[in-house]
Coordinates of C-alpha atoms in Angstrom, one line a residue:
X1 CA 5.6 -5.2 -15.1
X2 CA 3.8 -8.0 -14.0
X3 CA 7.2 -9.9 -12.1
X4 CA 7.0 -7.2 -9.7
X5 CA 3.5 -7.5 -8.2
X6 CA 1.6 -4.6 -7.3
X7 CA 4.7 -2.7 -7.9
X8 CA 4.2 -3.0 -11.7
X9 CA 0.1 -3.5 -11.8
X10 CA -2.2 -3.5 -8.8
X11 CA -3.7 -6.2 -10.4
X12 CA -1.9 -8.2 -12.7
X13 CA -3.7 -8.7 -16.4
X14 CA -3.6 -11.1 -18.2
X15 CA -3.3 -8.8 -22.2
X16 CA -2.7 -11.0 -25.0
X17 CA -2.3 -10.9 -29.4
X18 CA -5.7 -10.0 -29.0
X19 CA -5.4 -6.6 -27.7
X20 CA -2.4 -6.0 -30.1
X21 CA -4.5 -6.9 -33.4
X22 CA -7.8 -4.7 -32.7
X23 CA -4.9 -1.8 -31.9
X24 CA -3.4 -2.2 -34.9
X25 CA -5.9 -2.4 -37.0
X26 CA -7.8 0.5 -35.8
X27 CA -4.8 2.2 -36.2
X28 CA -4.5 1.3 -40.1
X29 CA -8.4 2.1 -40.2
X30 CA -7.4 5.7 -39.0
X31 CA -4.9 6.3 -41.3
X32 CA -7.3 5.8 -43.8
X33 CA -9.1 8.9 -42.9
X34 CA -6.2 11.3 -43.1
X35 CA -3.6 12.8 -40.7
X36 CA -3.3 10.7 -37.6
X37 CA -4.7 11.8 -34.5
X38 CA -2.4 11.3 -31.6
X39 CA -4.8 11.8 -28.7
X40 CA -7.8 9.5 -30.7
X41 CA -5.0 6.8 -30.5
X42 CA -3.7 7.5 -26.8
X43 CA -8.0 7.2 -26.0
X44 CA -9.1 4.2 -28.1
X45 CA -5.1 2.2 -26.8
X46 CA -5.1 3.3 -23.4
X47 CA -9.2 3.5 -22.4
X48 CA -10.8 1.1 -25.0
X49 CA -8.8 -1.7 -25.9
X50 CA -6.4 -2.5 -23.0
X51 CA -8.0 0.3 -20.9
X52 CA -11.3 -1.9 -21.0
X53 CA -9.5 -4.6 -19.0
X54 CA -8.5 -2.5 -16.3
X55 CA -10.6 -2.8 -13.3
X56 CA -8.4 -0.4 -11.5
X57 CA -8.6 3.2 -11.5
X58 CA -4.6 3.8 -10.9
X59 CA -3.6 1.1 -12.9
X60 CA -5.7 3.2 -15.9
X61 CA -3.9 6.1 -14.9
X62 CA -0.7 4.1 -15.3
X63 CA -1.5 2.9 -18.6
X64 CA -2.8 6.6 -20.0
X65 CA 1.0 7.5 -18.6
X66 CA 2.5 4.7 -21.1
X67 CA 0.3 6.0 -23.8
X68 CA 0.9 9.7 -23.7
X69 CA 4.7 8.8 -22.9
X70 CA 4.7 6.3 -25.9
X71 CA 2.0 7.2 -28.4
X72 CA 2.8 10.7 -29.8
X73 CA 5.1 12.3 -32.2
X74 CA 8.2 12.0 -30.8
X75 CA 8.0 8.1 -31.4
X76 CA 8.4 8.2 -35.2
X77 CA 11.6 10.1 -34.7
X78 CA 14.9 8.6 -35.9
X79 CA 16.7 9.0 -32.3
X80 CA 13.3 7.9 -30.3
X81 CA 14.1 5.2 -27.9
X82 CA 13.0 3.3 -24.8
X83 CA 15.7 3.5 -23.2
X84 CA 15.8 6.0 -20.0
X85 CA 16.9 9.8 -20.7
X86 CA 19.4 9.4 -17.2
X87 CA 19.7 6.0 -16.3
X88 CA 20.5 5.1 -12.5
X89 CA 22.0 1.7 -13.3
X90 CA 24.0 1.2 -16.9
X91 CA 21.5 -1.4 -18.9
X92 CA 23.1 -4.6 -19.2
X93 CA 25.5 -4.5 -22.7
X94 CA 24.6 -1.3 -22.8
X95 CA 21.8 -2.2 -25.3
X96 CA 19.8 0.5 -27.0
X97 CA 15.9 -0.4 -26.8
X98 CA 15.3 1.7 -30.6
X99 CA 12.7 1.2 -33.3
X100 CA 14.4 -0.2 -35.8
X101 CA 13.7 0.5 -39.7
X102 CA 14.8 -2.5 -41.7
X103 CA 14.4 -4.0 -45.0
X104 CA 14.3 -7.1 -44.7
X105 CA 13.0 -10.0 -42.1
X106 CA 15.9 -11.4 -40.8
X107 CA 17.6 -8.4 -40.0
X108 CA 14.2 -8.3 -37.4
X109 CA 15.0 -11.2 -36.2
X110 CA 18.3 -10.4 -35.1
X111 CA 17.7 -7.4 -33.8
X112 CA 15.1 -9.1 -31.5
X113 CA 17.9 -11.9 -31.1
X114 CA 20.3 -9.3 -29.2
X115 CA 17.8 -8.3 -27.1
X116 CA 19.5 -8.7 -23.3
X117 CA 18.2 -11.7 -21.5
X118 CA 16.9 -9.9 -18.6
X119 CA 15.5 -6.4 -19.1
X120 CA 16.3 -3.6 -16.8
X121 CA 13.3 -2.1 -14.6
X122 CA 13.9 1.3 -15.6
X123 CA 12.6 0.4 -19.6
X124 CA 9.3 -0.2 -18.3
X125 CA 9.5 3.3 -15.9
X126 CA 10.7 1.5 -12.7
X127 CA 13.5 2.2 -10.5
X128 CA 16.1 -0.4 -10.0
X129 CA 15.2 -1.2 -7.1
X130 CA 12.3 -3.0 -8.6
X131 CA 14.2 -5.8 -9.3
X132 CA 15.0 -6.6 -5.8
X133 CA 11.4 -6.2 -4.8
X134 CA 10.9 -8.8 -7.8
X135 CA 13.5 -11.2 -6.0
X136 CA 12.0 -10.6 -2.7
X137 CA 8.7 -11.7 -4.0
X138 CA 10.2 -14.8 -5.1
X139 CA 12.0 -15.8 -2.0
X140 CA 9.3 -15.1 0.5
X141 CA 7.6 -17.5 -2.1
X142 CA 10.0 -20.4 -2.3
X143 CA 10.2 -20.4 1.5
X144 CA 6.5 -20.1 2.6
X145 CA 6.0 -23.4 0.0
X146 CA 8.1 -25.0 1.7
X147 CA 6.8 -24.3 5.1
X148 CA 3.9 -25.4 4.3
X149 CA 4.9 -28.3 2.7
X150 CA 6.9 -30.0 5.0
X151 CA 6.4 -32.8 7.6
X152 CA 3.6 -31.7 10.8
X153 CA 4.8 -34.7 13.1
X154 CA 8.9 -34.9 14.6
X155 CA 11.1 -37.4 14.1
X156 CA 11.8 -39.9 16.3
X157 CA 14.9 -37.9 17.5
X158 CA 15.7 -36.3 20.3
X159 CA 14.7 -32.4 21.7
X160 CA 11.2 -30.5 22.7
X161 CA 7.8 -32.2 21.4
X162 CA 5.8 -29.8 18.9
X163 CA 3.2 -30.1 21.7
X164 CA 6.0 -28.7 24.0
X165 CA 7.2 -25.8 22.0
X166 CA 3.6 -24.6 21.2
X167 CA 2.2 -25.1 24.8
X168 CA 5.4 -22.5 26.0
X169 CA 4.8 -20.3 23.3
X170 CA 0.9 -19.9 23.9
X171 CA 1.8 -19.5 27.8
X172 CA 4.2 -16.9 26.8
X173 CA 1.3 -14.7 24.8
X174 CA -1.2 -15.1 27.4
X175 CA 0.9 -13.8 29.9
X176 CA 1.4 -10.8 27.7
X177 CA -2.0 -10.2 26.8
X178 CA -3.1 -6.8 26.6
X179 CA -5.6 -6.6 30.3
X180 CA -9.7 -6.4 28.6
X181 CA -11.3 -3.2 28.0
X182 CA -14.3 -2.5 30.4
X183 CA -17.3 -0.4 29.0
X184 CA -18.4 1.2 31.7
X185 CA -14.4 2.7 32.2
X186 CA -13.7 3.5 28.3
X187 CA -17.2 5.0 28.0
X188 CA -16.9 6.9 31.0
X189 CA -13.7 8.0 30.1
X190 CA -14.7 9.1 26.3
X191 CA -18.1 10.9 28.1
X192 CA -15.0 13.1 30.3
X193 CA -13.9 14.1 26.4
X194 CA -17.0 15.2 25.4
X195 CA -19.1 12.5 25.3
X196 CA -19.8 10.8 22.0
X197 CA -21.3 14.0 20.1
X198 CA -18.1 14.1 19.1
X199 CA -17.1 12.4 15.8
X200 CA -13.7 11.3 17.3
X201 CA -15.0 10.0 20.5
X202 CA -17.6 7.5 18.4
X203 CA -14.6 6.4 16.1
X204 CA -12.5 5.9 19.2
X205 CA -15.2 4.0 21.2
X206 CA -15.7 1.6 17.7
X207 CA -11.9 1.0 17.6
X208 CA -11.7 -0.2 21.6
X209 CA -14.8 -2.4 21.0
X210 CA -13.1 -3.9 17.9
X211 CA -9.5 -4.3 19.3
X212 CA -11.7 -5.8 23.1
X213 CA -13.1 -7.9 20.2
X214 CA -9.7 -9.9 18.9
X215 CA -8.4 -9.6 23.0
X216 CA -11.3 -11.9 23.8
X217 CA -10.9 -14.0 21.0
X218 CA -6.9 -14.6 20.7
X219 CA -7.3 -15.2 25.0
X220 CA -9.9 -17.9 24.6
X221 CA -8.3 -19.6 21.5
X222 CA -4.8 -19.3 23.2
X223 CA -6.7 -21.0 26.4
X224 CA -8.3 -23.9 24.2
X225 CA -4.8 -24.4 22.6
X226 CA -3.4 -25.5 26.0
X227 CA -6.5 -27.7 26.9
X228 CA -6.4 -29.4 23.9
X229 CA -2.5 -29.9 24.6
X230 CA -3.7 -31.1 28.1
X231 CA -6.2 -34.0 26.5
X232 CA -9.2 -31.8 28.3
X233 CA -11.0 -31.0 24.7
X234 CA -11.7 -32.8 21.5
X235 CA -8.9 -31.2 18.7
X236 CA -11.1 -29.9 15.9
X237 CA -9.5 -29.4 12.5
X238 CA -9.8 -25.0 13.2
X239 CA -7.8 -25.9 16.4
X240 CA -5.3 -28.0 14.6
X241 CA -4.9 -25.2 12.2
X242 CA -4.3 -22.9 15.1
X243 CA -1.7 -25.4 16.9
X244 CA 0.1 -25.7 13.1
X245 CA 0.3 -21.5 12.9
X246 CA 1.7 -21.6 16.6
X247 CA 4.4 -24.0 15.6
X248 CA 5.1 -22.7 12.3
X249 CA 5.4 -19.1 13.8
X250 CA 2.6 -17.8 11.6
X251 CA -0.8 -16.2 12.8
X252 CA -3.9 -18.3 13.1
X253 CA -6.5 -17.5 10.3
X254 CA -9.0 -17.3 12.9
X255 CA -7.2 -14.4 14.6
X256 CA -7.2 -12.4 11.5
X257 CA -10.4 -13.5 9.5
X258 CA -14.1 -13.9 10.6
X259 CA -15.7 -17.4 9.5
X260 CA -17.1 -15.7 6.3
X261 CA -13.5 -14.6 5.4
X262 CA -14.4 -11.0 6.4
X263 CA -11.0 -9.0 8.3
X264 CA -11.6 -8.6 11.5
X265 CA -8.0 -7.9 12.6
X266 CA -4.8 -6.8 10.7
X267 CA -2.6 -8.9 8.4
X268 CA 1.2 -9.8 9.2
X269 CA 3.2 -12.4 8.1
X270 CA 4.7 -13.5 11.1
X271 CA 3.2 -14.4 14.4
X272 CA 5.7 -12.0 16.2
X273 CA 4.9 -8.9 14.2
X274 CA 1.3 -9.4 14.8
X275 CA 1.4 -9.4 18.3
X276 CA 4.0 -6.3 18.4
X277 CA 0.6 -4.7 16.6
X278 CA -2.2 -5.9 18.8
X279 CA 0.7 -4.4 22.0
X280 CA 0.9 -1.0 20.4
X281 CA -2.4 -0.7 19.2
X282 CA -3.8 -1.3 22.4
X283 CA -1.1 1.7 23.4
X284 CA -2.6 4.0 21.7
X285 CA -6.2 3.3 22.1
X286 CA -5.5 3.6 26.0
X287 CA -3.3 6.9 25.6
X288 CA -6.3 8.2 23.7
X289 CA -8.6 7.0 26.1
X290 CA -6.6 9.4 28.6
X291 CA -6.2 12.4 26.5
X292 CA -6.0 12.6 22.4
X293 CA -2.3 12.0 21.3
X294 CA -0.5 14.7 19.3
X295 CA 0.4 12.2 16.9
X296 CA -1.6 9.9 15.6
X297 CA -0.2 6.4 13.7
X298 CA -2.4 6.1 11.1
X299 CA -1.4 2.2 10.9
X300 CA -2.9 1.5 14.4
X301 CA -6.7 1.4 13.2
X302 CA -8.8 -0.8 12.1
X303 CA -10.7 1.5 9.6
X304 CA -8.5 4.6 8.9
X305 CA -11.0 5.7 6.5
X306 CA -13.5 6.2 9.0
X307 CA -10.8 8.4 11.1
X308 CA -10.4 10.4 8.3
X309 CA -14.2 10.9 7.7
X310 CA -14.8 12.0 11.7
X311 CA -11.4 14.7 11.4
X312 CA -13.6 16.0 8.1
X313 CA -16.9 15.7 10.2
X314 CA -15.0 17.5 13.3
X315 CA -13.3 20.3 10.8
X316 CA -16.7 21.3 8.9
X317 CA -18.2 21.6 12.2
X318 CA -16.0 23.9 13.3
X319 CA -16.8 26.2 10.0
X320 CA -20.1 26.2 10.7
X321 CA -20.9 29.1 11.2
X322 CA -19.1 29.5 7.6
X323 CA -21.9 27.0 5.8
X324 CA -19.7 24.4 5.4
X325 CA -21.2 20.9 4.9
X326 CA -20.2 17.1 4.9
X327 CA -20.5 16.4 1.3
X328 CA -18.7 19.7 0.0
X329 CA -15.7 19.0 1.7
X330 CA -12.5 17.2 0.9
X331 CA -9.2 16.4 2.8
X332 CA -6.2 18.2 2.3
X333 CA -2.6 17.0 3.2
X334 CA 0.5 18.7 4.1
X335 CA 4.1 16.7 4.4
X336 CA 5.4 18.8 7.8
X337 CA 8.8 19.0 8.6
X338 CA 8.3 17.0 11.9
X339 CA 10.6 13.9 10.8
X340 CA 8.8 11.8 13.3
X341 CA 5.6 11.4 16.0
X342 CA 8.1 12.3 18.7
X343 CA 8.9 15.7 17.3
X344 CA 5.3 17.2 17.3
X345 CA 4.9 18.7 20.6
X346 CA 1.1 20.3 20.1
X347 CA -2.1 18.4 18.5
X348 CA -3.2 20.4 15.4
X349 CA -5.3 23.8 15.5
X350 CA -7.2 21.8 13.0
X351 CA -6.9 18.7 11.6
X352 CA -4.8 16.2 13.1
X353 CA -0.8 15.4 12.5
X354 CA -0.5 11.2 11.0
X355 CA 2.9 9.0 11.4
X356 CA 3.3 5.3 9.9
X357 CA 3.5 6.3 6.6
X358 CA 6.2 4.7 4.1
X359 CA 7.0 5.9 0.4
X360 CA 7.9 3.3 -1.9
X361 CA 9.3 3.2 -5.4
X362 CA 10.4 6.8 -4.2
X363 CA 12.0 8.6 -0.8
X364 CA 10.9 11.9 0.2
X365 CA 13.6 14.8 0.8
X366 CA 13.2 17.0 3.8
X367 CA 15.9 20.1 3.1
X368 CA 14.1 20.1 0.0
X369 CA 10.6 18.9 0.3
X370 CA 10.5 16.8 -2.5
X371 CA 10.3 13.5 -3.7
X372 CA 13.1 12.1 -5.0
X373 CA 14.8 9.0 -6.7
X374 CA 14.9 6.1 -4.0
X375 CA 18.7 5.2 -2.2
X376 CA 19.6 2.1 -4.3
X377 CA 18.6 -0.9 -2.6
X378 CA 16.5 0.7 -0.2
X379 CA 12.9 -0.6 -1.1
X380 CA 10.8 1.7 1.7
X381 CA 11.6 5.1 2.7
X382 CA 9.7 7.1 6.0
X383 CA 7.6 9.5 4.8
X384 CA 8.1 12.4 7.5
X385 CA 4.7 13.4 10.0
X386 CA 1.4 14.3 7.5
X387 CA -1.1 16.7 8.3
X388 CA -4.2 15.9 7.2
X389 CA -7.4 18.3 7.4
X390 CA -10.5 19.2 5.1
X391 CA -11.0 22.2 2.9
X392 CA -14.1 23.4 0.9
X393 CA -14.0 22.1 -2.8
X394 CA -14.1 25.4 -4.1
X395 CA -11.2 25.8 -1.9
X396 CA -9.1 22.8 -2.7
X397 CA -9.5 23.8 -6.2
X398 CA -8.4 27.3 -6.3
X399 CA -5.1 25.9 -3.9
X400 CA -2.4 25.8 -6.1
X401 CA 0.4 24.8 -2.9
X402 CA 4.3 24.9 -3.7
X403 CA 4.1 21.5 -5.3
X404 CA 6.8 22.3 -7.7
X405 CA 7.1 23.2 -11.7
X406 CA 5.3 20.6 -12.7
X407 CA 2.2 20.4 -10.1
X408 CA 1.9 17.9 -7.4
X409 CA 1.7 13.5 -7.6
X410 CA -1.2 12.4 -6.5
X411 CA -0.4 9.6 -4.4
X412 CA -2.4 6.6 -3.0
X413 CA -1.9 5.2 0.5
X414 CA -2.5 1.7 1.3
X415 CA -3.3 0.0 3.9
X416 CA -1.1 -2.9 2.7
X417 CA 1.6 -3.7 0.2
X418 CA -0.7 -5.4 -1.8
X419 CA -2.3 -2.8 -4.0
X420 CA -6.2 -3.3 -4.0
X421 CA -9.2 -0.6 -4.0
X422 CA -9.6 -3.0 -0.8
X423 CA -6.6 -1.6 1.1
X424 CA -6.7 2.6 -0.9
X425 CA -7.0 4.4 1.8
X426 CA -6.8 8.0 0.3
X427 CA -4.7 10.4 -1.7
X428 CA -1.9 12.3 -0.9
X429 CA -0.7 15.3 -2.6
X430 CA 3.4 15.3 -2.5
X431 CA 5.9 17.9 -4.2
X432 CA 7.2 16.6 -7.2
X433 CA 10.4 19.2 -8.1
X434 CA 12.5 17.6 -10.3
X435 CA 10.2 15.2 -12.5
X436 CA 6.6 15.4 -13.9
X437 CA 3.8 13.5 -11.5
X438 CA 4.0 10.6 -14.9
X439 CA 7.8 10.2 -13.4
X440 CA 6.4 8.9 -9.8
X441 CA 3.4 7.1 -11.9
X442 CA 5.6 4.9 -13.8
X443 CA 7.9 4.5 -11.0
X444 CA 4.8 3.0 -9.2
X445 CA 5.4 5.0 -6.7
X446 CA 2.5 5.0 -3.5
X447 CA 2.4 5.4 0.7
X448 CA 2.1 2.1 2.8
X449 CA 1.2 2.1 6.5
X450 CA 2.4 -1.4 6.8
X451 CA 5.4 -2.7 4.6
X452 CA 5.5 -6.2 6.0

């Protein structure tokens, strides 16, 4: 699983022989002692000899999936194979992935000899689509080596100077700045929405000073760039990194990274993609600023966790009188039927309605409210508008919700495609109908609020 980055493993581990051998031979140790024990072996596999590499809690529930799916019973039977029980995409020679009982060695062999040369995703759980997300990663790859590898000065040809093209381009972007945030106007205008006693208000009043934060420091870089064009200042090796990003199309570090390598922005691969965020995030910080959207995008802020943690510090205080408290509640999330932020016409009662989400390694289905297989070569799939409060534990536990047959899939949202407790934002509960959560866990299925 590791080809397909954090698809396969949010982090990629590096098992070996190693962790084979000590399996096996507790497993011949155990059958010593009697009648094998099926969960024993799914612990000491799954949590103690590969399970002690994992660092990551969802990449230990993945692996405790591929033991219970793998290690049981069923296995020993003659007809047990790998293979899929409905395959989406016929496996290449229509190979059957089988245990096989031989006699003798070479017959092994050659069984392992007609294995197919490339494996389909759907042995290891994945969807098919996993293999274009594998070919993806390679290509975006291939092509940002070669960007960087390739020559800084032009040719001695004719056409626009890199000094030319870069000096447009930072004119350009400081002519569509987003104007500077004043404090005295955002704080009078948060005091006019109660002031900041109200969780919200302080989360919104952080987010302005952050986003007036990378405003003042994109403008004064951007202004630096063209001096340094000019011949006014002395070209540094940060600035020459910044004129290099401007050229290449690619966002300076500096914009998105503090000198000690901390985030202080948002990550995009493109310089174009990362201005389209700092223009609509600055949109919805000054709709905000006039009166709280119906919507929010989830996406938009710098630390969703905290917005989460002020909607759970706004909801408890409004069961106050009920003797609810901080640290005995937990959110709850509801897929609505709103398919986007345009459609809700009312904030929340309680709670507060989220857009920006993206399912992938699955799609969700609104006539049936359900996830579902993903549309062949469709990689990420809108996930409709969530609402998102907090309930009491005692509450949340006794909930059992119309999450289908088999109970609902836990699933992780991320602030980014690349899978770290970094970027985990927090859990969603979706309906899982047709398969058992395990289905969507192999299938590596999560929520993004950015894709790119």
């Amino acid at each position: 699983r590791r080809k397909f980055g954090p698809l396969g493993w949010c982090v990629p581990y590096e098992y070996n022989d190693g962790d084979l051998n000590a399996c096996l031979t507790f497993l011949e140790k155990h059958l010593y002692g009697g009648p094998i024990s099926w969960p024993t072996l799914q612990y000491m596999v799954g949590q103690c000899q590969y399970g002690g590499k994992i660092t990551d809690e969802l990449d230990g529930r993945l692996f405790r999936a591929y033991a219970e799916a793998w290690l049981g019973p069923g296995t020993l039977a003659p007809s047990f194979t790998f293979n899929p029980e409905a395959p989406l995409v016929r496996l290449p020679g229509d190979f059957r992935y089988a245990v096989p009982d031989c006699q003798e060695v070479d017959e092994y062999k050659a069984f392992a000899a007609s294995f197919p040369s490339v494996d389909s995703p759907e042995v290891f759980g994945l969807h098919p689509n996993a293999d274009l997300t594998f070919r993806n990663k390679e290509v975006h790859q291939l092509l940002r080596t070669i960007t960087e590898t390739q020559p800084k000065q032009g040719g001695g040809g004719g056409g626009r100077s890199k000094e030319d093209q870069v000096r447009d381009k930072a004119t350009e972007l400081l002519r569509l700045m987003p104007e500077d945030y004043a404090e005295d106007e955002y704080l009078s205008a948060l005091e006019a929405m109660g002031g900041l006693g109200v969780p919200l208000n302080i989360f919104l009043m952080q987010e302005v000073q952050r986003l007036q934060a990378v405003i003042a420091k994109v403008r004064t870089m951007l202004a630096v760039v063209l001096q340094a064009i000019r011949g006014e200042v002395v070209v540094t090796a940060d600035l020459m990194d910044a004129i290099n990003s401007l050229f290449d199309a690619r966002v300076p570090k500096q914009w998105m990274y503090s000198p000690a390598g901390d985030e202080i922005s948002w990550l995009s691969p493109t310089l174009g993609l990362w201005f389209n965020g700092l223009t609509l995030r600055d949109e919805q910080d000054r709709t905000w600023l006039q009166r709280a959207p119906n919507c929010f995008w989830l996406a938009g802020f710098f630390n969703p966790q905290g917005f989460l943690t002020a909607v759970q510090q706004e909801v408890t205080r409004a069961h106050k009188a009920d003797g609810w408290s901080l640290d005995g509640v937990v959110l709850h999330t509801e897929v609505t039927e709103f398919a986007a932020a345009d459609a809700v016409r009312a904030p929340a009662r309680e709670g507060v309605f989220a857009h920006g989400l993206s399912l992938d390694g699955a799609r969700w289905s609104r006539p049936e409210q359900t996830l579902v297989e993903s549309a062949p070569k469709q990689l990420f799939a809108p996930l409709p508008v969530v609402f998102v409060t907090a309930v009491t534990k005692a509450h949340k536990k006794n909930m059992s919700g119309d999450y289908g047959p088999y109970g609902g899939y836990e699933c992780p949202v991320y602030k980014y495609p690349s899978r770290t407790d970094r970027y985990l934002v927090f859990m969603v509960t979706l309906a899982s109908r047709d398969h058992r959560p395990s289905h969507w866990v192999l299938r590596g299925a999560a929520l993004l609020l950015t894709v790119d």
